Coordinates of C-alpha atoms in Angstrom, one line a residue:
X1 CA 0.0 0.0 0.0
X2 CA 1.4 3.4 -0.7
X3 CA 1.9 6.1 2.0
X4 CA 0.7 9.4 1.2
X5 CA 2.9 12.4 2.1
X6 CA 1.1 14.8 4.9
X7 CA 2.4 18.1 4.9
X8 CA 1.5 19.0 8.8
X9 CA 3.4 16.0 10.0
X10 CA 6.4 16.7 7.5
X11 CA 6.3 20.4 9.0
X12 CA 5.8 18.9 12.9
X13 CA 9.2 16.2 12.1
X14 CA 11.3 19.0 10.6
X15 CA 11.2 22.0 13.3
X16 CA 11.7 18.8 15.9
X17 CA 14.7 18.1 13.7
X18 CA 16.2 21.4 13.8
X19 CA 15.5 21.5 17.6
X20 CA 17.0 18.4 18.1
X21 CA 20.5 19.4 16.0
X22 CA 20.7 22.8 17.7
X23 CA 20.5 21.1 21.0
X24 CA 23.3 18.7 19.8
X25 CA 25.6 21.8 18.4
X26 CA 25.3 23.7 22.1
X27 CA 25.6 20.6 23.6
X28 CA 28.9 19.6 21.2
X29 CA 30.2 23.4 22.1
X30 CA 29.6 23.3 25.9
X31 CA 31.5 19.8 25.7
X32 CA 34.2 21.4 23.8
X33 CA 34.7 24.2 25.7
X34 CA 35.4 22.5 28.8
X35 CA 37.3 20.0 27.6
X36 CA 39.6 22.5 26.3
X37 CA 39.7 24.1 30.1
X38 CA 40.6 20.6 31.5
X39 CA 43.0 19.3 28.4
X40 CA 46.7 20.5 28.9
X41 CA 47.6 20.3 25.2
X42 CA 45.3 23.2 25.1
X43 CA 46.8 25.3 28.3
X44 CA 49.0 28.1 27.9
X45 CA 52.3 26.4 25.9
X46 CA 55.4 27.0 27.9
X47 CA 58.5 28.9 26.3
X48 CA 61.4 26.5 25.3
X49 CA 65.1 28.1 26.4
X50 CA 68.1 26.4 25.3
X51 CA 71.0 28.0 27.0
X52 CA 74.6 26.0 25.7
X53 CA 77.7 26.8 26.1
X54 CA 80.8 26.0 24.4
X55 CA 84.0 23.7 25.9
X56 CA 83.3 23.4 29.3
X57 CA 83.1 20.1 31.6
X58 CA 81.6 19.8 34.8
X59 CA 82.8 22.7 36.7
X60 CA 80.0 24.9 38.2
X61 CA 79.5 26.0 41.3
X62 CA 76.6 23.4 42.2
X63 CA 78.7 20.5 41.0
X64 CA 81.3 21.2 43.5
X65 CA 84.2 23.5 41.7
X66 CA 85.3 25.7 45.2
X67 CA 86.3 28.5 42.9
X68 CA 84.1 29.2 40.8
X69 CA 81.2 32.0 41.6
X70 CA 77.9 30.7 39.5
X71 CA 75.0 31.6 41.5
X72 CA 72.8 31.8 38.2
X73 CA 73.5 28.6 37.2
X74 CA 73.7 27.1 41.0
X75 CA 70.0 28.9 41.5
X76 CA 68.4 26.9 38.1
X77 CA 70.2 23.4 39.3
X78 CA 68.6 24.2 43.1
X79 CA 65.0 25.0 42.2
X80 CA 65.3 22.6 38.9
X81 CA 66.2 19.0 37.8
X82 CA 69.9 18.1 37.8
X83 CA 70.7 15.4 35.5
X84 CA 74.2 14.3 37.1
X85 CA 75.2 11.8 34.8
X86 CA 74.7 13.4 31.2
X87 CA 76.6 12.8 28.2
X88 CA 77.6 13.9 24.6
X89 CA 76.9 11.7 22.0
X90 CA 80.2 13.2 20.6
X91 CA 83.2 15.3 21.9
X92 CA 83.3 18.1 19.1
X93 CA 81.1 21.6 18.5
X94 CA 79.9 20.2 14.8
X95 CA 78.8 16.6 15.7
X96 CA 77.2 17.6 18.9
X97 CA 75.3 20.0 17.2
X98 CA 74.2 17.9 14.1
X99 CA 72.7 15.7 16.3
X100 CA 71.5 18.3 19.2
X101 CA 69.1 20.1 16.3
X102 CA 67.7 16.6 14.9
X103 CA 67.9 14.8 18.3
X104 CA 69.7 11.8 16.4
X105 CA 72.7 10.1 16.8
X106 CA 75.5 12.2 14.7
X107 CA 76.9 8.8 13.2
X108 CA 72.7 8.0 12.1
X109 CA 72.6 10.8 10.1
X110 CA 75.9 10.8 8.4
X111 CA 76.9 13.8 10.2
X112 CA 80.2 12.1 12.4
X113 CA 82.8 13.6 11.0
X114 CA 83.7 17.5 12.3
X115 CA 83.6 20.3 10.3
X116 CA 82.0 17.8 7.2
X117 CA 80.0 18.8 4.7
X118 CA 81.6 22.3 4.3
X119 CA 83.0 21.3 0.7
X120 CA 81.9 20.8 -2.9
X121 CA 80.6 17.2 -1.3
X122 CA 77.3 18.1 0.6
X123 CA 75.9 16.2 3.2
X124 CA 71.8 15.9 3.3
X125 CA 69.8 14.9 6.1
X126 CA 67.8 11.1 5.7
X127 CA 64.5 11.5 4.6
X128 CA 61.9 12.3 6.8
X129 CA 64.4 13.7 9.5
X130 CA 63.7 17.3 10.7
X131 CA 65.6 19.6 12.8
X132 CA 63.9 20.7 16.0
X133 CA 63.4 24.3 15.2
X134 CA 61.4 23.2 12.2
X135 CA 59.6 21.2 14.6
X136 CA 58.5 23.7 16.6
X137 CA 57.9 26.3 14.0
X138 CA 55.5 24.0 12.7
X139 CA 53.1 24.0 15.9
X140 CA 53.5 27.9 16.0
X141 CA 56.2 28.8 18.0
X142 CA 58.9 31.7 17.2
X143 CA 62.2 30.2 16.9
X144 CA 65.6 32.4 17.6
X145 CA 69.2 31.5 18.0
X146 CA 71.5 34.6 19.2
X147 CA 74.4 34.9 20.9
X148 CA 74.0 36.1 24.6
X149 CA 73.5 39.8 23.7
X150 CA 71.0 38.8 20.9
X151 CA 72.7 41.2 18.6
X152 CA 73.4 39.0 15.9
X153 CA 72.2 35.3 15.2
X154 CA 74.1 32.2 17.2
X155 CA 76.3 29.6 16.4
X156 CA 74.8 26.8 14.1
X157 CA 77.7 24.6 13.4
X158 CA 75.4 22.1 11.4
X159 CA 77.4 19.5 9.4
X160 CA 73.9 18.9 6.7
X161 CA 72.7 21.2 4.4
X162 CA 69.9 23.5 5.4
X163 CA 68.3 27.1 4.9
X164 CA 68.4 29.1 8.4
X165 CA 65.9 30.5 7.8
X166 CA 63.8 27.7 7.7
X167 CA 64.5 27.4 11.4
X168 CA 64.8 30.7 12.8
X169 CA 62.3 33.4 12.5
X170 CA 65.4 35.8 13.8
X171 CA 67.5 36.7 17.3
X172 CA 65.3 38.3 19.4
X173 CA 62.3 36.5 21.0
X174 CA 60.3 39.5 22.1
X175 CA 59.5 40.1 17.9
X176 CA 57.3 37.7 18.1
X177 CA 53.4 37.7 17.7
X178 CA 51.3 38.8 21.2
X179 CA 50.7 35.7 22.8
X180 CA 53.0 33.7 20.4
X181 CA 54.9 30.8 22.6
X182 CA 58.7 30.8 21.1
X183 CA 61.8 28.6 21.2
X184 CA 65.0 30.5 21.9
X185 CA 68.6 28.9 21.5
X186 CA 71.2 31.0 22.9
X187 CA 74.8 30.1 22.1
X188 CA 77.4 31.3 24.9
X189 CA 81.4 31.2 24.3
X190 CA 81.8 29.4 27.6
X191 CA 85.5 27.5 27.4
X192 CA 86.2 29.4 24.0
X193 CA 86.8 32.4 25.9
X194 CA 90.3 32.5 27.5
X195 CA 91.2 31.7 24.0
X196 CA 90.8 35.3 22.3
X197 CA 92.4 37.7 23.3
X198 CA 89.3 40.4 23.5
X199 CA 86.9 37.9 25.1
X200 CA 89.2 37.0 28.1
X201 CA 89.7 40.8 28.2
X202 CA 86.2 40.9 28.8
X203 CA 86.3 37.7 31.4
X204 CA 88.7 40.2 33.1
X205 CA 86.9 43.4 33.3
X206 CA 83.6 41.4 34.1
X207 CA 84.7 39.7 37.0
X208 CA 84.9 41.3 40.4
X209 CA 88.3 38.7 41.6
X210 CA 90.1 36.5 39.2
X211 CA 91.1 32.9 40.2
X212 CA 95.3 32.9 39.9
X213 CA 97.2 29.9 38.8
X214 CA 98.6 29.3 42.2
X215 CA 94.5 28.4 43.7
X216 CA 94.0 25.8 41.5
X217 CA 94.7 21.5 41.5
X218 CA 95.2 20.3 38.2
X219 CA 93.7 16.9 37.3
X220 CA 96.5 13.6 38.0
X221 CA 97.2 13.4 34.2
X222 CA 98.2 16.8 33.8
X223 CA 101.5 18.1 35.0
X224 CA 102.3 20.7 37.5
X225 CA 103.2 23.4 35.3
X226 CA 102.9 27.2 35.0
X227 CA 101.8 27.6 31.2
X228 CA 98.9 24.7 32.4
X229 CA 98.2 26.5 35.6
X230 CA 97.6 29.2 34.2
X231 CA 95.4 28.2 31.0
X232 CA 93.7 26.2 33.9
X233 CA 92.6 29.2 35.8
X234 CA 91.9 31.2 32.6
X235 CA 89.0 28.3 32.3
X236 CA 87.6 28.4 35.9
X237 CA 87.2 32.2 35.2
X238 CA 85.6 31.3 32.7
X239 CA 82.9 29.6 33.4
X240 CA 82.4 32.0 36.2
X241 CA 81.9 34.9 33.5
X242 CA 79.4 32.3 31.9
X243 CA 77.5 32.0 34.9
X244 CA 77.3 36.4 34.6
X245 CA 75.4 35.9 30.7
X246 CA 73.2 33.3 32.0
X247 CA 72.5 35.6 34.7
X248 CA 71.4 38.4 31.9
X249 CA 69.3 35.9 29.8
X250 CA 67.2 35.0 32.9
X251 CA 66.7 38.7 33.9
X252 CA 65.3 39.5 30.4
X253 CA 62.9 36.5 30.8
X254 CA 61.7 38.5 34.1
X255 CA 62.0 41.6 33.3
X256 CA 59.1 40.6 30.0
X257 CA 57.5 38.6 32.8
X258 CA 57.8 35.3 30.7
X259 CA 59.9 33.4 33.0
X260 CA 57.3 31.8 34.8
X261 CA 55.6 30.4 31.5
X262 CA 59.7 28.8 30.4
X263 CA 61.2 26.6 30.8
X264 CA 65.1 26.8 30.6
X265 CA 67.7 24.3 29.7
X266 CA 71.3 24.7 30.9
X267 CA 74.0 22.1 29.6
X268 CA 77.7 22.7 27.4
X269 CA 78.3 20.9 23.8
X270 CA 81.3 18.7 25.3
X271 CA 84.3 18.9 27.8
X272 CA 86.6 22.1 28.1
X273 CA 89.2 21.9 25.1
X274 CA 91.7 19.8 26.7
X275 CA 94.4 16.5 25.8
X276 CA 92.4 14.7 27.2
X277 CA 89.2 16.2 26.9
X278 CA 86.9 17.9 24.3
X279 CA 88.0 15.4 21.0
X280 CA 88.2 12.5 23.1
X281 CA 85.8 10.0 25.0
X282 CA 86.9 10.1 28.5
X283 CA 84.8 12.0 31.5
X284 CA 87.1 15.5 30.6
X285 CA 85.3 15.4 27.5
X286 CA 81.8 13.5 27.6
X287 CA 80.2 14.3 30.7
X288 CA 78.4 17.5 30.9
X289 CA 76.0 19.8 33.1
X290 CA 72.4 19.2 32.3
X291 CA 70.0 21.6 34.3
X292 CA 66.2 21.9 33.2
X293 CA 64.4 24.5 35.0
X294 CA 60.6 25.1 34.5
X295 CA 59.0 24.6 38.1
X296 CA 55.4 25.3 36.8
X297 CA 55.9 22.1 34.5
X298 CA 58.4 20.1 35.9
X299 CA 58.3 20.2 39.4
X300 CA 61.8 22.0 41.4
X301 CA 64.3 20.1 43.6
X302 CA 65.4 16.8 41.9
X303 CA 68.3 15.3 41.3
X304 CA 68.5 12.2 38.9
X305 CA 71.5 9.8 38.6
X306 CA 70.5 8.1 35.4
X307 CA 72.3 7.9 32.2
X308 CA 71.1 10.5 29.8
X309 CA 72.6 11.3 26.1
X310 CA 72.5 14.8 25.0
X311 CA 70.4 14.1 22.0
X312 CA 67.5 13.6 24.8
X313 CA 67.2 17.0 25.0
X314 CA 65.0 17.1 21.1
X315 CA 62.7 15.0 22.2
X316 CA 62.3 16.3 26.0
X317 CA 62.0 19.9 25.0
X318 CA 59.3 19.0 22.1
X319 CA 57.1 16.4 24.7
X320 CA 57.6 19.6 26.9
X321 CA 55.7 21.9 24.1
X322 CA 52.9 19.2 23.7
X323 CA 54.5 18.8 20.4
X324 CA 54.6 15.2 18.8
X325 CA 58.0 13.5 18.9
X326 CA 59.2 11.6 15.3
X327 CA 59.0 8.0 15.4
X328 CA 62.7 8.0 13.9
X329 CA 63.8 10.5 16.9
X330 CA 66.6 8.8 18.8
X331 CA 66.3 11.0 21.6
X332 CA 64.4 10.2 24.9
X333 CA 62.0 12.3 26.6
X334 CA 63.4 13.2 30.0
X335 CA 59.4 13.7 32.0
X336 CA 56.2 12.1 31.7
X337 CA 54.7 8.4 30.8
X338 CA 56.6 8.3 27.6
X339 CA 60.2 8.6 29.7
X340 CA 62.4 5.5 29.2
X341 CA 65.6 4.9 31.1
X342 CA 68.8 4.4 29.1
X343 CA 70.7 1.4 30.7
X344 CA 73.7 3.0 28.7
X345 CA 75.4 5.7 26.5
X346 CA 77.2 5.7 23.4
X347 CA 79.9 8.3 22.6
X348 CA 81.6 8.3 19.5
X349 CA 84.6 10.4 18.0
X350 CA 85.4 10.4 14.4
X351 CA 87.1 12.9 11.9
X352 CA 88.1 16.2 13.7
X353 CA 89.5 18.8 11.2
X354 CA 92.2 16.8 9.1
X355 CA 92.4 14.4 12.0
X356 CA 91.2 10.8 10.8
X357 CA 90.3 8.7 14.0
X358 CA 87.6 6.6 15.1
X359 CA 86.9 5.7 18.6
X360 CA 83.7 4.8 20.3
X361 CA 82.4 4.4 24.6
X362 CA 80.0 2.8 25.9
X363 CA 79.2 4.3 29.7
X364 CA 77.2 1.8 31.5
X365 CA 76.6 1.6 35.2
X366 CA 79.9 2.6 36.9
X367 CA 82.0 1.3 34.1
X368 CA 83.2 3.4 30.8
X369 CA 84.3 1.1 27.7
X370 CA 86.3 2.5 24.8
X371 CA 86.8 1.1 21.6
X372 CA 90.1 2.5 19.6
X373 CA 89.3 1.1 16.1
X374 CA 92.9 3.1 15.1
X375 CA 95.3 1.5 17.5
X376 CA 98.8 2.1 15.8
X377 CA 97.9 5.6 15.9
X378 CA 99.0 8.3 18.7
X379 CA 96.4 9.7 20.9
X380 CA 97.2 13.2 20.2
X381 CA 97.5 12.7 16.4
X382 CA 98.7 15.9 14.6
X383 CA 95.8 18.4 14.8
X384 CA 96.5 22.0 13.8
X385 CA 93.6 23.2 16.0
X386 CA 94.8 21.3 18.6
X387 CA 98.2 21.8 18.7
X388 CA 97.8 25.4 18.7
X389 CA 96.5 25.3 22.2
X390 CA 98.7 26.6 24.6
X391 CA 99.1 23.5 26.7
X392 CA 100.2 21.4 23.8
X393 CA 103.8 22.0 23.3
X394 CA 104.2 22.2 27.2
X395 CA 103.3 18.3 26.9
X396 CA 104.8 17.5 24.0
X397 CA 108.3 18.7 25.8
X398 CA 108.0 17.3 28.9
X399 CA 106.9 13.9 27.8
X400 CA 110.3 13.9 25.1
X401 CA 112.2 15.4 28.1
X402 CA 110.9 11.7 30.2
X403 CA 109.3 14.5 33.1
X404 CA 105.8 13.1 32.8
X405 CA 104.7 10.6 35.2
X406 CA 102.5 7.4 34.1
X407 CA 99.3 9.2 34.6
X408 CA 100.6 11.9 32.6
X409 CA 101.9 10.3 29.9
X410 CA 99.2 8.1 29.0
X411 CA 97.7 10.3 26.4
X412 CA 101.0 11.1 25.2
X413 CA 102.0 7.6 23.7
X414 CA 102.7 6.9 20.3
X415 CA 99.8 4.0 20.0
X416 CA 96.9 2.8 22.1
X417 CA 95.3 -0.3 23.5
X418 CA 92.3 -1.6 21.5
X419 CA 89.9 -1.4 24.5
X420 CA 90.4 0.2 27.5
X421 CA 88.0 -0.4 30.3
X422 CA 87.7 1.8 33.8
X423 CA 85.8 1.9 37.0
X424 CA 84.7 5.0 37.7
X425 CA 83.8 4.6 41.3
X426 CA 87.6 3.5 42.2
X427 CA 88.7 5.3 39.2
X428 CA 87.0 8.4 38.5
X429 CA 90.2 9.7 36.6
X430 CA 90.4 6.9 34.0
X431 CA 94.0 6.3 34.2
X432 CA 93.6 2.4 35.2
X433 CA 93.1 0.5 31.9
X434 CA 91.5 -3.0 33.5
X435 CA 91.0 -4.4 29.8
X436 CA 93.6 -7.4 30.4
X437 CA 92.8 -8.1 33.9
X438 CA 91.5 -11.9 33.9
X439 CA 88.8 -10.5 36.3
X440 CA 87.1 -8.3 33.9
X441 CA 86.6 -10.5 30.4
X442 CA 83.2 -11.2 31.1
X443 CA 82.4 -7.6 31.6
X444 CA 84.8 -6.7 28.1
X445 CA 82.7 -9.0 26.4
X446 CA 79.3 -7.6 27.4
X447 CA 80.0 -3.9 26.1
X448 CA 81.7 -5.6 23.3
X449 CA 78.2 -7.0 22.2
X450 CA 76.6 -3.6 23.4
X451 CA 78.7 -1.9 21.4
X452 CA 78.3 -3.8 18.2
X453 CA 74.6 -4.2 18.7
X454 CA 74.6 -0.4 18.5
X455 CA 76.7 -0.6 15.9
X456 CA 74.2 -1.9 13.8
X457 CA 70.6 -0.8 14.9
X458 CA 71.5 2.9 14.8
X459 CA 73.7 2.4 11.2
X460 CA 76.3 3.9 12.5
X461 CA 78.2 5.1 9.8
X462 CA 81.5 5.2 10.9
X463 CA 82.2 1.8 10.3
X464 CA 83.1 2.3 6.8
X465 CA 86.1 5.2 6.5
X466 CA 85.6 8.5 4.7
X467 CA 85.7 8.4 1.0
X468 CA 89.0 10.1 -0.1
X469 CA 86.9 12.3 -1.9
X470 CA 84.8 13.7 0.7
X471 CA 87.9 14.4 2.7
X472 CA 89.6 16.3 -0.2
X473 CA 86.4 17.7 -0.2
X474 CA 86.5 19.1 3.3
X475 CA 89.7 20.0 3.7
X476 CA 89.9 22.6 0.9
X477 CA 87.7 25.4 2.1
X478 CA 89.8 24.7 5.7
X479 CA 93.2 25.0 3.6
X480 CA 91.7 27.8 1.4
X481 CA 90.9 29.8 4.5
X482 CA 93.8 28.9 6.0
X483 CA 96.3 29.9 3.3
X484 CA 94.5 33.1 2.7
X485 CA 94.6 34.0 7.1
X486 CA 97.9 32.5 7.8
X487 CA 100.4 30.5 5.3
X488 CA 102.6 29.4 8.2
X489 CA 99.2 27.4 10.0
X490 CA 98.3 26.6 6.5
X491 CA 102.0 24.7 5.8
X492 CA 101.4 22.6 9.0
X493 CA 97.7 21.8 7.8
X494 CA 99.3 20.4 4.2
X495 CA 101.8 18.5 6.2
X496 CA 98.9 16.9 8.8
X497 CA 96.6 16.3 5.5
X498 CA 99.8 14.5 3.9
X499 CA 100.8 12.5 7.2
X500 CA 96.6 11.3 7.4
X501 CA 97.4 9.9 4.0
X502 CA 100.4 8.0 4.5
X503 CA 99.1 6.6 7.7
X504 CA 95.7 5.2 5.6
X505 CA 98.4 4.0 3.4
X506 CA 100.2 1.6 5.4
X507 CA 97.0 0.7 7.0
X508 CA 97.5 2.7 9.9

């Protein structure tokens, strides 16, 4: 039977349809409204700080250094989260930063080798990896990256190719939209500064007392001498005058009342430029502060003992933000449900200037592993940047003089052992090598299985050398600048670049 349309009844259904969808839509906007009260991803989004500072180790005031004044940096580790056992997935500015601004291992993306990439030969990043600035322009924050007077944009040191200003909107944070959340990087000289001449001049002038040679105690390995005294004390005034910028980035972040709504991250890219520390995998160069202040999101007053690697600091700072972490992010958040413990570390040092090397730690527990994959070579292989330190000759005479001790002349020998192994509770120095004591095979052959397990799930790409060609590659812009600033500097270069060759030669 058919049905025959009414039009009262049609009319009757339809305004109780409308009724019943504009109930739904008030009800739908009511629901949304306070879920977005009650949902933290849509809360005020809190200011990322990166504050990191060049060639320093772990000498602040709230680690212990007596002579040091760092009340800034003291005051973040007291009312924040002090990571005491963080490390650098590599000992060199370039490689530390490659894989700082992608949160992945440095050896993952190709990046390994210091200074790489500068050349003809260009290094790109894998697909689908993404710098964290990118990141975080991509959710709406302002990016920035100054030095600590914001007057003109900060050190980048990326070994990939890239377009800054895809990641930076500028230097200057407060250009930023009204109510626009940013994420500032502020890049601070740190070590690098009782190196030039006008910087320690302004160490100096900035500093109310200076620390003398005579006040401080050299580490074991390091001999008793006035050129090392000295250079030594230059470096604890140092990072005092550090402590006096980070004091001036913080008062800016009160004085535009932001500070509450930040959270800041205090850590340095490696060790303090060293023998036996920034280019190398002992504690002088790996270990570094790690402070994360943001008491509104973090909580204050902690202190954590577990391994952390410095790439953990990508994914921690964008969890941080609300913003999704990559799936192919090696990194760790540090806070939260997602946080995952590391049970160990993995350092690695590769190519540093003309310098050909290959070395890689593992830092688990108490114990520190390192692998020397170029065992006939010295430790302190001819490095133009390095040599020119003032500390270098001084060591380089005494040990041919025979007025070095063991401890000090470990780093001075002509080759090295395959592995060495330390304890670091009994050993905290790493001059006891325990890789041939009967004892300790057991443990050798666990971090030997770490190691290579690493090896392979992270790709690491050091285990195949540098083409010739990407080397030539690097090295002429360095011997190009070189020739053009100083021919004498450039002379020893060409002689390092020829020695590199012969070694690889003779299977060196």
């Amino acid at each position: 039977m058919l049905r025959t349309h009414n039009p009262k009844v049609a009319t009757v259904k339809l305004k109780s349809l409308k009724l019943s969808i504009l109930l739904l839509v008030l009800t739908l906007n009511l629901s949304a409204r306070s879920a977005a009260a009650e949902t933290p991803a849509n809360a005020e989004r809190p200011n990322i700080v990166w504050i990191l500072v060049d060639d320093m180790s772990c000498h602040f005031g709230y680690q212990g250094e007596p002579l040091v004044k760092t009340p800034h940096v003291d005051q973040l580790a007291r009312e924040g989260t002090v990571f005491n056992h963080a490390y650098a997935t590599a000992p060199v500015c370039s490689t530390f930063r490659s894989a700082l601004i992608t949160g992945m291992y440095q050896t993952t993306i190709g990046a390994h080798h210091h200074r790489s990439g500068r050349g003809a030969l260009k290094i790109h990043l894998p697909k689908g990896v993404q710098t964290v600035p990118e990141l975080f322009r991509n959710a709406g924050y302002y990016t920035t990256n100054a030095n600590p007077e914001e007057t003109r944009p900060g050190k980048e040191d990326y070994n990939f190719v890239y377009q800054k200003s895809d990641l930076y909107d500028g230097v200057d944070w407060t250009k930023r939209a009204k109510g626009q959340p940013f994420f500032a990087q502020y890049q601070l000289q740190g070590g690098k500064l009782r190196n030039v001449g006008r910087w320690y001049d302004e160490v100096k002038t900035g500093l109310e007392t200076l620390i003398t040679a005579e006040e401080v105690t050299l580490p074991p390995y390091y001999p008793d001498h006035p050129v090392i005294r000295e250079d030594w004390a230059a470096y604890l005034n140092s990072v005092s005058y550090t402590d006096l910028q980070v004091g001036r980035i913080l008062d800016k972040l009160k004085k535009e009342n932001v500070l509450d709504n930040t959270i800041v991250f205090f850590l340095t890219d490696h060790g303090i430029s060293h023998a036996r520390g920034k280019q190398f995998l002992y504690e002088e160069g790996l270990k570094i502060p790690f402070v994360v202040w943001g008491p509104r999101f973090i909580g204050s007053k902690s202190v954590r003992d577990e391994l952390i690697a410095h790439i953990d600091l990508a994914a921690t700072s964008l969890a941080l933000a609300g913003i999704e972490i990559p799936k192919t992010m090696q990194g760790r958040p540090l806070f939260g449900p997602a946080a995952k413990p590391r049970t160990y570390v993995v350092s690695a040092r590769d190519r540093c200037d003309e310098t050909v090397d290959h070395i890689r730690s593992v830092r688990k527990g108490n114990f520190k592993y390192i692998r020397n994959y170029l065992p006939q070579r010295p430790y302190l292989q001819p490095c133009k940047y390095k040599d020119g330190k003032p500390f270098m000759p001084v060591l380089r005479e005494l040990y041919a003089a025979g007025k070095l001790n063991a401890a000090q002349s470990l780093h001075l020998a002509e080759t090295r052992p395959e592995e060495e192994l330390y304890d670091l509770t009994s050993d905290p120095w790493e001059i006891h090598n325990l890789a041939d004591d009967p004892a300790r095979q057991k443990q050798l052959r666990e971090f030997r299985g770490l190691l290579t397990n690493w090896e392979l799930e992270t790709d690491d790409r050091g285990r195949f050398p540098e083409s010739e060609a990407m080397y030539d590659s690097d090295m002429k812009p360095y011997l190009d600048k070189s020739r053009k600033r100083d021919p004498t500097a450039a002379a020893i270069l060409e002689a390092n670049i020829k020695q590199m060759k012969r070694w690889h030669a003779a299977g060196k």
